[in-house]
Coordinates of C-alpha atoms in Angstrom, one line a residue:
Chain D
X17 CA 175.2 26.7 153.2
X18 CA 174.5 26.3 157.3
X19 CA 176.5 25.1 159.7
X20 CA 178.6 22.0 158.7
X21 CA 176.7 19.4 161.7
X22 CA 176.7 15.8 159.6
X23 CA 172.3 15.5 159.2
X24 CA 173.3 12.3 157.0
X25 CA 175.8 9.5 156.4
X26 CA 175.4 6.7 153.7
X27 CA 178.6 4.2 154.3
X28 CA 179.6 1.1 151.6
X29 CA 175.6 1.4 150.8
X30 CA 175.0 -1.3 148.5
X31 CA 171.6 -2.4 147.0
X32 CA 170.7 -5.6 144.7
X33 CA 166.8 -6.7 143.6
X34 CA 166.5 -10.1 142.7
X35 CA 170.1 -10.8 142.5
X36 CA 170.9 -8.1 140.6
X37 CA 172.7 -5.0 141.9
X38 CA 172.2 -1.6 141.5
X39 CA 174.1 -0.1 144.3
X40 CA 177.3 -1.3 145.6
X41 CA 179.6 0.6 148.0
X42 CA 177.8 3.9 147.3
X43 CA 178.9 6.3 150.3
X44 CA 176.9 10.2 150.7
X45 CA 177.3 12.7 153.4
X46 CA 174.6 15.0 154.2
X47 CA 175.5 18.9 156.2
X48 CA 173.6 20.7 157.8
X49 CA 170.7 23.1 155.4
X50 CA 172.6 21.6 152.6
X51 CA 170.9 20.7 149.1
X52 CA 172.0 17.5 147.3
X53 CA 170.5 16.6 143.8
X54 CA 171.2 13.2 142.8
X55 CA 170.7 12.7 139.4
X56 CA 171.7 9.8 136.8
X57 CA 170.1 8.3 134.2
X58 CA 167.0 6.2 134.4
X59 CA 167.7 2.5 136.6
X60 CA 170.7 4.1 137.8
X61 CA 169.5 2.9 141.3
X62 CA 168.7 7.0 142.4
X63 CA 165.4 6.2 143.7
X64 CA 166.5 3.5 146.0
X65 CA 168.7 5.0 147.7
X66 CA 166.3 7.7 148.7
X67 CA 164.7 4.8 149.7
X68 CA 166.9 3.4 151.9
X69 CA 168.4 6.6 153.1
X70 CA 164.1 7.8 154.5
X71 CA 164.1 4.2 155.9
X72 CA 161.4 3.3 153.6
X73 CA 164.3 0.7 152.6
X74 CA 166.3 -2.1 153.8
X75 CA 169.9 -1.3 152.5
X76 CA 171.9 -5.4 151.8
X77 CA 174.5 -4.0 153.3
X78 CA 176.4 -0.9 154.1
X79 CA 174.9 1.5 156.7
X80 CA 172.4 4.6 157.6
X81 CA 173.3 7.4 160.1
X82 CA 170.7 10.0 160.7
X83 CA 171.2 12.9 162.3
X84 CA 168.3 14.7 162.8
X85 CA 165.4 14.8 164.2
X86 CA 162.3 14.7 161.5
X87 CA 162.2 13.6 157.9
X88 CA 160.0 13.7 155.8
X89 CA 158.9 12.6 151.6
X90 CA 158.1 13.7 148.8
X91 CA 157.6 11.3 145.9
X92 CA 156.8 11.5 142.5
X93 CA 153.1 11.3 142.8
X94 CA 151.3 13.0 145.8
X95 CA 150.5 10.3 146.7
X96 CA 147.3 12.0 148.3
X97 CA 144.4 10.0 150.3
X98 CA 141.7 9.9 148.1
X99 CA 138.8 9.9 151.3
X100 CA 140.2 13.3 152.5
X101 CA 140.3 16.5 151.5
X102 CA 142.8 19.2 150.8
X103 CA 142.8 20.7 154.1
X104 CA 143.3 16.9 155.8
X105 CA 145.3 15.5 153.3
X106 CA 148.6 18.3 154.9
X107 CA 147.1 17.4 158.0
X108 CA 148.3 13.7 157.3
X109 CA 151.7 13.7 159.2
X110 CA 151.2 15.7 161.7
X111 CA 148.5 13.1 162.3
X112 CA 150.6 10.3 162.2
X113 CA 153.4 12.0 164.6
X114 CA 150.4 12.1 167.0
X115 CA 149.6 16.2 167.3
X116 CA 146.4 17.0 168.7
X117 CA 143.3 18.0 165.7
X118 CA 142.9 21.4 167.5
X119 CA 146.5 22.4 167.0
X120 CA 146.8 20.7 163.5
X121 CA 144.3 23.7 161.9
X122 CA 146.6 26.3 162.1
X123 CA 149.6 25.4 161.2
X124 CA 147.8 23.5 157.9
X125 CA 146.4 26.7 157.6
X126 CA 150.3 28.1 157.5
X127 CA 151.5 25.4 155.1
X128 CA 148.8 26.0 152.6
X129 CA 149.1 29.6 152.6
X130 CA 153.6 28.9 152.4
X131 CA 152.9 27.0 149.4
X132 CA 150.5 28.8 147.2
X133 CA 146.5 27.3 148.3
X134 CA 143.5 29.6 149.3
X135 CA 141.2 28.3 151.7
X136 CA 138.8 27.3 149.4
X137 CA 141.1 24.9 147.7
X138 CA 141.8 23.1 151.6
X139 CA 138.2 21.9 151.3
X140 CA 138.4 21.1 147.7
X141 CA 139.3 16.6 147.9
X142 CA 141.9 15.3 145.6
X143 CA 139.7 14.6 142.5
X144 CA 138.9 18.1 142.2
X145 CA 142.1 19.0 142.2
X146 CA 145.1 19.5 139.1
X147 CA 147.8 18.0 139.2
X148 CA 149.5 21.0 140.0
X149 CA 147.5 21.8 143.3
X150 CA 147.9 18.1 144.5
X151 CA 151.2 18.2 144.2
X152 CA 151.3 21.6 146.0
X153 CA 149.6 19.8 148.9
X154 CA 151.9 17.2 148.6
X155 CA 154.9 19.4 149.5
X156 CA 152.6 21.1 152.0
X157 CA 152.0 18.0 153.7
X158 CA 155.5 17.2 154.3
X159 CA 156.4 20.6 155.5
X160 CA 153.7 21.1 157.9
X161 CA 155.5 18.7 160.2
X162 CA 159.1 20.9 160.2
X163 CA 161.6 18.3 159.1
X164 CA 164.8 19.2 158.8
X165 CA 165.6 16.6 155.9
X166 CA 163.4 16.0 152.9
X167 CA 163.7 14.1 150.5
X168 CA 162.5 14.7 147.4
X169 CA 161.8 12.0 145.0
X170 CA 162.1 13.7 141.5
X171 CA 159.0 15.8 142.7
X172 CA 158.5 17.6 139.9
X173 CA 158.2 15.1 137.0
X174 CA 154.5 14.7 135.8
X175 CA 154.0 19.0 135.7
X176 CA 155.1 21.3 132.9
X177 CA 157.8 23.4 132.7
X178 CA 156.4 26.8 134.7
X179 CA 154.7 25.4 137.4
X180 CA 157.9 23.4 137.9
X181 CA 159.4 26.3 137.4
X182 CA 157.2 27.8 140.7
X183 CA 157.2 24.6 142.7
X184 CA 161.1 24.7 141.9
X185 CA 161.2 28.0 143.4
X186 CA 158.7 27.1 146.5
X187 CA 161.4 24.2 147.9
X188 CA 164.0 26.3 147.6
X189 CA 162.7 29.3 149.9
X190 CA 161.3 26.5 152.1
X191 CA 164.8 25.2 152.2
X192 CA 166.6 28.3 153.2
X193 CA 163.8 29.8 155.0
X194 CA 163.3 26.4 157.0
X195 CA 166.7 25.5 156.8
X196 CA 166.2 21.6 156.4
X197 CA 168.6 19.9 154.1
X198 CA 167.2 17.3 151.3
X199 CA 168.8 14.9 149.3
X200 CA 166.4 15.6 146.0
X201 CA 166.9 12.9 143.5
X202 CA 166.5 14.5 139.8
X203 CA 166.8 13.1 135.7
X204 CA 166.8 17.3 135.0
X205 CA 169.8 18.7 135.1
X206 CA 168.7 22.0 135.3
X207 CA 166.6 21.5 137.9
X208 CA 169.7 19.7 139.8
X209 CA 171.7 23.2 139.3
X210 CA 168.6 25.3 139.7
X211 CA 167.6 23.6 143.5
X212 CA 170.8 21.5 144.9
X213 CA 173.5 23.0 146.2
X214 CA 176.3 19.9 145.1
X215 CA 175.1 17.7 142.6
X216 CA 176.5 13.9 142.2
X217 CA 176.2 12.6 139.0
X218 CA 175.4 8.1 139.3
X219 CA 177.1 6.4 136.7
X220 CA 174.4 3.6 135.2
X221 CA 176.6 0.2 135.7
X222 CA 176.6 0.0 140.2
X223 CA 180.1 -0.1 139.5
X224 CA 181.0 3.1 137.6
X225 CA 182.5 6.3 138.6
X226 CA 180.4 8.2 140.9
X227 CA 180.3 12.5 139.7
X228 CA 180.3 14.7 142.4
X229 CA 180.3 18.6 141.5
X230 CA 179.8 21.6 143.4
X231 CA 177.1 24.7 141.8
X232 CA 178.3 27.6 142.5
X233 CA 176.6 30.3 144.6
X234 CA 173.1 29.7 146.5
X235 CA 170.0 28.0 145.1
X236 CA 167.6 30.8 144.4
X237 CA 170.5 33.1 144.1
X238 CA 171.9 32.5 140.3
X239 CA 170.3 33.9 137.7
X240 CA 168.7 31.9 134.7
X241 CA 171.7 32.9 132.3
X242 CA 174.3 31.3 134.9
X243 CA 172.3 27.7 135.4
X244 CA 172.0 27.9 131.5
X245 CA 175.2 28.4 131.2
X246 CA 176.3 25.2 133.1
X247 CA 174.2 23.4 132.0
X248 CA 175.5 23.6 128.1
X249 CA 178.3 23.7 130.0
X250 CA 178.0 20.5 131.7
X251 CA 176.0 18.3 128.7
X252 CA 179.5 18.8 126.5
X253 CA 181.0 17.4 129.4
X254 CA 182.0 13.2 128.7
X255 CA 181.4 13.1 132.4
X256 CA 177.2 13.9 131.9
X257 CA 177.6 11.5 128.7
X258 CA 175.6 9.3 130.2
X259 CA 173.1 11.3 131.5
X260 CA 171.7 12.6 127.9
X261 CA 172.7 9.0 125.7
X262 CA 169.1 8.3 126.1
X263 CA 169.2 4.6 126.5
X264 CA 168.2 2.2 129.0
X265 CA 169.9 0.3 131.1
X266 CA 170.5 -3.3 130.5
X267 CA 169.9 -5.8 132.2
Chain R
X257 CA 122.2 22.1 157.0
X258 CA 124.7 20.0 154.5
X259 CA 122.7 17.3 156.6
X260 CA 119.3 18.5 155.3
X261 CA 120.9 19.0 151.2
X262 CA 121.8 15.7 151.4
X263 CA 118.8 13.5 152.8
X264 CA 116.3 16.2 150.9
X265 CA 118.6 15.1 147.3
X266 CA 118.6 11.0 149.2
X267 CA 114.9 11.4 148.8
X268 CA 114.2 13.1 145.9
X269 CA 116.6 10.5 144.2
X270 CA 113.8 7.9 145.6
X271 CA 111.7 9.4 142.5
X272 CA 114.2 6.9 139.6
X273 CA 114.3 4.1 142.1
X274 CA 110.0 4.4 142.0
X275 CA 109.8 4.2 138.2
X276 CA 112.1 1.4 138.1
X277 CA 109.3 0.0 140.1
X278 CA 106.2 1.4 138.6
X279 CA 107.5 -0.8 135.7
X280 CA 107.5 -3.8 136.8
X281 CA 103.8 -3.0 138.6
X282 CA 103.0 -2.4 135.5
X283 CA 103.9 -5.8 134.0
X284 CA 102.7 -7.3 137.0
X285 CA 99.5 -5.6 136.1
X286 CA 99.5 -6.7 132.0
X287 CA 100.3 -10.9 133.3
X288 CA 97.2 -10.5 135.8
X289 CA 94.8 -9.3 132.9
X290 CA 96.8 -12.5 130.7
X291 CA 95.8 -15.0 133.6
X292 CA 93.2 -14.0 135.7
X293 CA 93.3 -13.4 139.6
X294 CA 93.1 -17.0 140.3
X295 CA 96.5 -17.2 138.8
X296 CA 98.6 -14.5 139.5
X297 CA 96.3 -11.7 141.6
X298 CA 97.0 -7.5 140.5
X299 CA 99.1 -5.4 142.1
X300 CA 96.0 -3.4 143.9
X301 CA 94.2 -6.9 145.3
X302 CA 97.5 -7.4 146.9
X303 CA 98.2 -4.2 147.8
X304 CA 95.0 -4.2 149.9
X305 CA 95.6 -7.8 150.8
X306 CA 98.5 -6.6 152.3
X307 CA 97.2 -4.0 154.1
X308 CA 94.8 -6.9 155.3
X309 CA 98.0 -8.1 157.2
X310 CA 99.8 -5.5 158.0
X311 CA 98.3 -5.0 161.5
X312 CA 97.5 -8.8 162.4
X313 CA 99.2 -9.7 165.4
X314 CA 100.1 -13.0 163.6
X315 CA 101.9 -11.1 161.2
X316 CA 103.6 -8.8 163.2
X317 CA 105.3 -11.7 165.4
X318 CA 106.4 -13.7 162.1
X319 CA 107.3 -10.6 160.3
X320 CA 109.8 -10.1 163.8
X321 CA 111.1 -13.8 164.0
X322 CA 112.1 -13.4 160.6
X323 CA 113.5 -10.6 160.8
X324 CA 115.2 -11.4 164.0
X325 CA 116.9 -14.2 162.7
X326 CA 118.1 -12.4 159.5
X327 CA 119.6 -10.1 161.3
X328 CA 121.8 -12.4 163.3
X329 CA 122.6 -14.4 160.2
X330 CA 123.5 -11.1 158.7
X331 CA 125.7 -9.8 161.3
X332 CA 127.7 -13.4 162.4
X333 CA 128.4 -13.5 158.4
X334 CA 129.5 -10.0 158.0
X335 CA 131.1 -9.8 161.2
X336 CA 132.8 -13.5 160.6
X337 CA 133.2 -12.8 157.3
X338 CA 135.0 -9.3 157.1
X339 CA 137.6 -10.1 160.4
X340 CA 139.1 -13.4 158.8
X341 CA 138.7 -11.8 154.9
X342 CA 140.4 -8.4 156.7
X343 CA 142.9 -11.1 158.0
X344 CA 143.1 -13.5 155.0
X345 CA 144.5 -10.7 152.5
X346 CA 147.1 -10.0 154.8
X347 CA 149.3 -13.3 154.1
X348 CA 149.6 -14.6 150.8
X349 CA 149.5 -18.1 151.8
X350 CA 146.2 -17.8 153.4
X351 CA 144.3 -16.0 150.5
X352 CA 145.7 -19.0 147.9
X353 CA 144.5 -21.6 150.6
X354 CA 141.0 -19.9 151.2
X355 CA 140.6 -18.8 147.9
X356 CA 139.2 -22.1 146.6
X357 CA 136.9 -22.3 150.0
X358 CA 135.2 -19.5 148.8
X359 CA 134.4 -21.2 145.4
X360 CA 133.3 -24.4 147.2
X361 CA 131.4 -22.6 150.2
X362 CA 129.9 -20.6 147.5
X363 CA 129.1 -22.8 145.1
X364 CA 127.2 -25.3 147.4
X365 CA 123.5 -24.5 147.2
X366 CA 121.6 -22.5 150.0
X367 CA 118.8 -25.4 149.1
X368 CA 121.5 -28.0 150.8
X369 CA 122.8 -26.4 153.5
X370 CA 118.9 -25.6 154.8
X371 CA 119.1 -29.5 154.4
X372 CA 121.9 -30.0 156.8
X373 CA 120.6 -26.8 158.9
X374 CA 117.6 -29.2 159.7
X375 CA 119.9 -32.8 160.3
X376 CA 122.0 -30.7 162.7
X377 CA 119.9 -28.1 164.3
X378 CA 116.4 -29.8 163.6
X379 CA 112.8 -27.9 163.6
X380 CA 114.7 -24.6 164.7
X381 CA 115.3 -20.9 164.2
X382 CA 119.1 -22.0 164.4
X383 CA 118.8 -23.8 161.3
X384 CA 117.4 -20.6 159.4
X385 CA 120.3 -18.6 160.8
X386 CA 123.4 -21.3 160.2
X387 CA 121.9 -21.1 156.6
X388 CA 122.5 -17.5 156.5
X389 CA 125.5 -17.3 157.5
X390 CA 127.0 -20.1 155.8
X391 CA 125.3 -18.8 152.2
X392 CA 126.3 -14.9 153.0
X393 CA 129.7 -15.6 154.9
X394 CA 131.9 -16.1 151.8
X395 CA 130.5 -13.1 149.6
X396 CA 132.7 -10.4 153.4
X397 CA 135.2 -12.8 153.4
X398 CA 135.9 -12.2 149.2
X399 CA 135.5 -8.3 149.4
X400 CA 137.1 -8.2 153.2
X401 CA 140.1 -10.2 151.2
X402 CA 140.1 -8.2 148.2
X403 CA 140.3 -4.8 150.1
X404 CA 143.1 -5.7 151.7
X405 CA 145.1 -7.7 148.9
X406 CA 144.1 -4.8 146.9
X407 CA 145.6 -2.0 149.3
X408 CA 147.2 1.2 147.8
X409 CA 151.3 0.3 148.8
X410 CA 152.1 3.8 147.5
X411 CA 150.3 5.1 150.3
X412 CA 151.4 2.9 152.9
X413 CA 154.6 3.8 152.3
X414 CA 153.9 7.3 152.4
X415 CA 152.5 6.8 155.7
X416 CA 155.3 5.0 156.3
X417 CA 157.5 8.2 155.2
X418 CA 155.9 9.8 158.2
X419 CA 156.6 7.5 161.0
X420 CA 152.7 5.6 161.1
X421 CA 153.0 2.3 162.8
X422 CA 150.7 -0.8 162.0
X423 CA 147.5 0.6 163.2
X424 CA 147.7 3.6 162.1
X425 CA 148.4 2.7 158.7
X426 CA 145.4 -0.1 159.2
X427 CA 143.1 2.5 160.8
X428 CA 143.6 5.5 158.4
X429 CA 144.2 3.6 154.9
X430 CA 143.4 0.2 154.7
X431 CA 139.9 0.5 156.5
X432 CA 138.7 3.4 154.5
X433 CA 139.8 1.3 151.3
X434 CA 138.3 -1.6 152.5
X435 CA 135.0 0.0 153.6
X436 CA 134.8 0.5 149.2
X437 CA 135.1 -3.4 148.7
X438 CA 132.8 -3.6 151.5
X439 CA 129.9 -2.3 150.9
X440 CA 129.1 -4.6 147.7
X441 CA 129.2 -7.2 149.8
X442 CA 127.0 -6.2 152.6
X443 CA 124.2 -4.8 150.1
X444 CA 124.3 -8.8 148.5
X445 CA 124.6 -10.6 152.1
X446 CA 121.5 -8.4 153.4
X447 CA 119.4 -9.4 150.6
X448 CA 120.7 -12.8 150.6
X449 CA 119.7 -12.8 154.4
X450 CA 116.2 -11.7 153.7
X451 CA 115.6 -14.7 151.0
X452 CA 117.5 -17.2 152.7
X453 CA 115.7 -17.0 156.2
X454 CA 112.0 -17.0 154.4
X455 CA 113.2 -20.2 152.4
X456 CA 114.8 -22.0 155.2
X457 CA 111.9 -21.7 156.8
X458 CA 109.1 -22.7 154.4
X459 CA 110.9 -25.8 153.9
X460 CA 111.9 -26.3 157.9
X461 CA 108.3 -24.8 159.1
X462 CA 109.7 -23.2 161.7
X463 CA 107.4 -20.1 161.8
X464 CA 108.3 -16.9 160.9
X465 CA 107.4 -15.9 156.9
X466 CA 108.3 -18.7 155.6
X467 CA 106.1 -20.6 158.1
X468 CA 102.9 -18.3 157.0
X469 CA 103.8 -18.8 153.4
X470 CA 103.5 -21.9 153.5
X471 CA 100.9 -22.6 154.9
X472 CA 98.8 -19.6 152.6
X473 CA 100.1 -22.4 149.5
X474 CA 98.5 -25.1 151.0
X475 CA 95.3 -22.9 152.0
X476 CA 95.5 -22.4 148.3
X477 CA 95.6 -18.2 148.7
X478 CA 97.4 -16.9 146.8
X479 CA 96.6 -12.8 147.3
X480 CA 98.6 -13.6 150.9
X481 CA 101.2 -15.6 148.8
X482 CA 101.7 -12.7 146.8
X483 CA 101.2 -10.6 149.9
X484 CA 103.6 -12.2 151.8
X485 CA 106.1 -11.3 149.2
X486 CA 105.8 -7.8 148.5
X487 CA 106.3 -7.9 152.1
X488 CA 109.7 -9.8 151.6
X489 CA 110.5 -7.7 148.9
X490 CA 109.7 -4.2 150.9
X491 CA 112.1 -5.3 153.7
X492 CA 114.6 -6.5 151.7
X493 CA 114.2 -2.7 149.9
X494 CA 114.3 -1.0 153.0
X495 CA 117.3 -2.4 154.6
X496 CA 119.6 -1.5 151.7
X497 CA 117.9 1.2 150.8
X498 CA 116.8 2.9 154.1
X499 CA 120.5 1.5 156.2
X500 CA 122.6 0.5 153.8
X501 CA 123.1 3.2 151.0
X502 CA 122.4 6.3 153.2
X503 CA 125.8 4.4 155.5
X504 CA 127.7 4.4 152.5
X505 CA 127.2 8.3 151.1
X506 CA 127.9 9.4 154.1
X507 CA 130.7 7.1 153.8
X508 CA 131.8 7.8 150.7
X509 CA 130.7 11.6 149.7
X510 CA 134.6 12.0 148.8
X511 CA 133.5 9.8 145.7
X512 CA 131.1 12.6 144.9
X513 CA 133.8 15.0 144.4
X514 CA 135.0 12.7 141.4
X515 CA 132.1 13.0 139.3
X516 CA 132.6 14.4 136.2
X517 CA 129.5 16.4 135.9
X518 CA 130.4 17.9 139.3
X519 CA 127.4 17.3 142.1
X520 CA 129.4 19.2 144.8
X521 CA 128.4 18.8 148.5

């Protein structure tokens, strides 16, 4: 972990959709360079928290304080512009930030290399890329704006297991290299244990208890065996039971 | 270089179009053999007549008049229709209000508009232009409205996450999406514009190709009637395939990339 400066604070945040409370009095603080995994069963409001933190959704109650320069979001779907080649998709965030065209090219090339895209792939349109490649482009687009806070919203749910690992390693590497803080929403406990410093488990119901656990070691330095053992141990933990009972929340 | 490759392929694809046209010519020839020259002149006779009238000053003047009227009508219909449609697409209330209005306007036959335009504008070019605008505007309006209404909100959220303002989001997300909705509307409008202009000219007797058509009909000059019809169709085809389709191909090259047989740039 980097310094202890606080990057993001959510204070007593509450939200409801059509009168149904999904979130009540939720508090969260992220420090500099910290990666927090937000985990919970489906329908527990983890994506809502991410959207509120990223300013895509205004909370009904509570407040959000952001102490960072710039953020970026990696969504569950790649959300690429189908009419732009991969190169221009990666440059999209830079363009929105008003970076001149000739400066963008070098940044794009660098990011493409970081996420393992070849120069040849950069000229392809999203329709010509595989699912994994598209998500790589999405990650490159987010990293290209040099964010000091990145929001990941179940980014690797749709890719196969082997590729998932590669993409997770890519995120871990980038976080260590660029020292950004990140909120990583996932429903996969082993993914959370692999990428994060700390884990926040949301209950299914808004009035349930929130569980917080620190994960020993640095992301990327934990052995596969340690990750597996921790996931195994937590699977048996009653606090994590809701994550595995497979029921959708009852509305 | 890429441009010439594309232009070559575009011209080459004209063969397929020519085949379709030649099928029509064959059917036409068949009908001619059956009914005789007086009822239906053969394609060859018609083409000869076209060659005769093309250089004549009266034809050039008439075609020019018709072209100016239909282009003015097209520009007005597309401009106003697209703009108001796009604005209405942003508002659910406007959308609800305008949908039935569009249906009503589309339901009124162009011929009825011509009668009204004749009463309002008299026998001038204005009535042809107005008829084109009224007949073609709802199509562009509907295209603009649907295009904006069906914009991808997920992409919008993505752009907002990068701090993009309303104008930037409109320019980079909504406009490219809108174009794919507008092109079919524009090609239909272009075709309608020619047809409606000729019809309005014929009925209001205000010169142009429609006026010539009325004269030829009065003189029972069947080859000339056919030649004028062929000329109008040729103009409509030219607008569509020489103007709108190349433009669309250039703007929507990314669609080609998604085609399964993978004909790439």
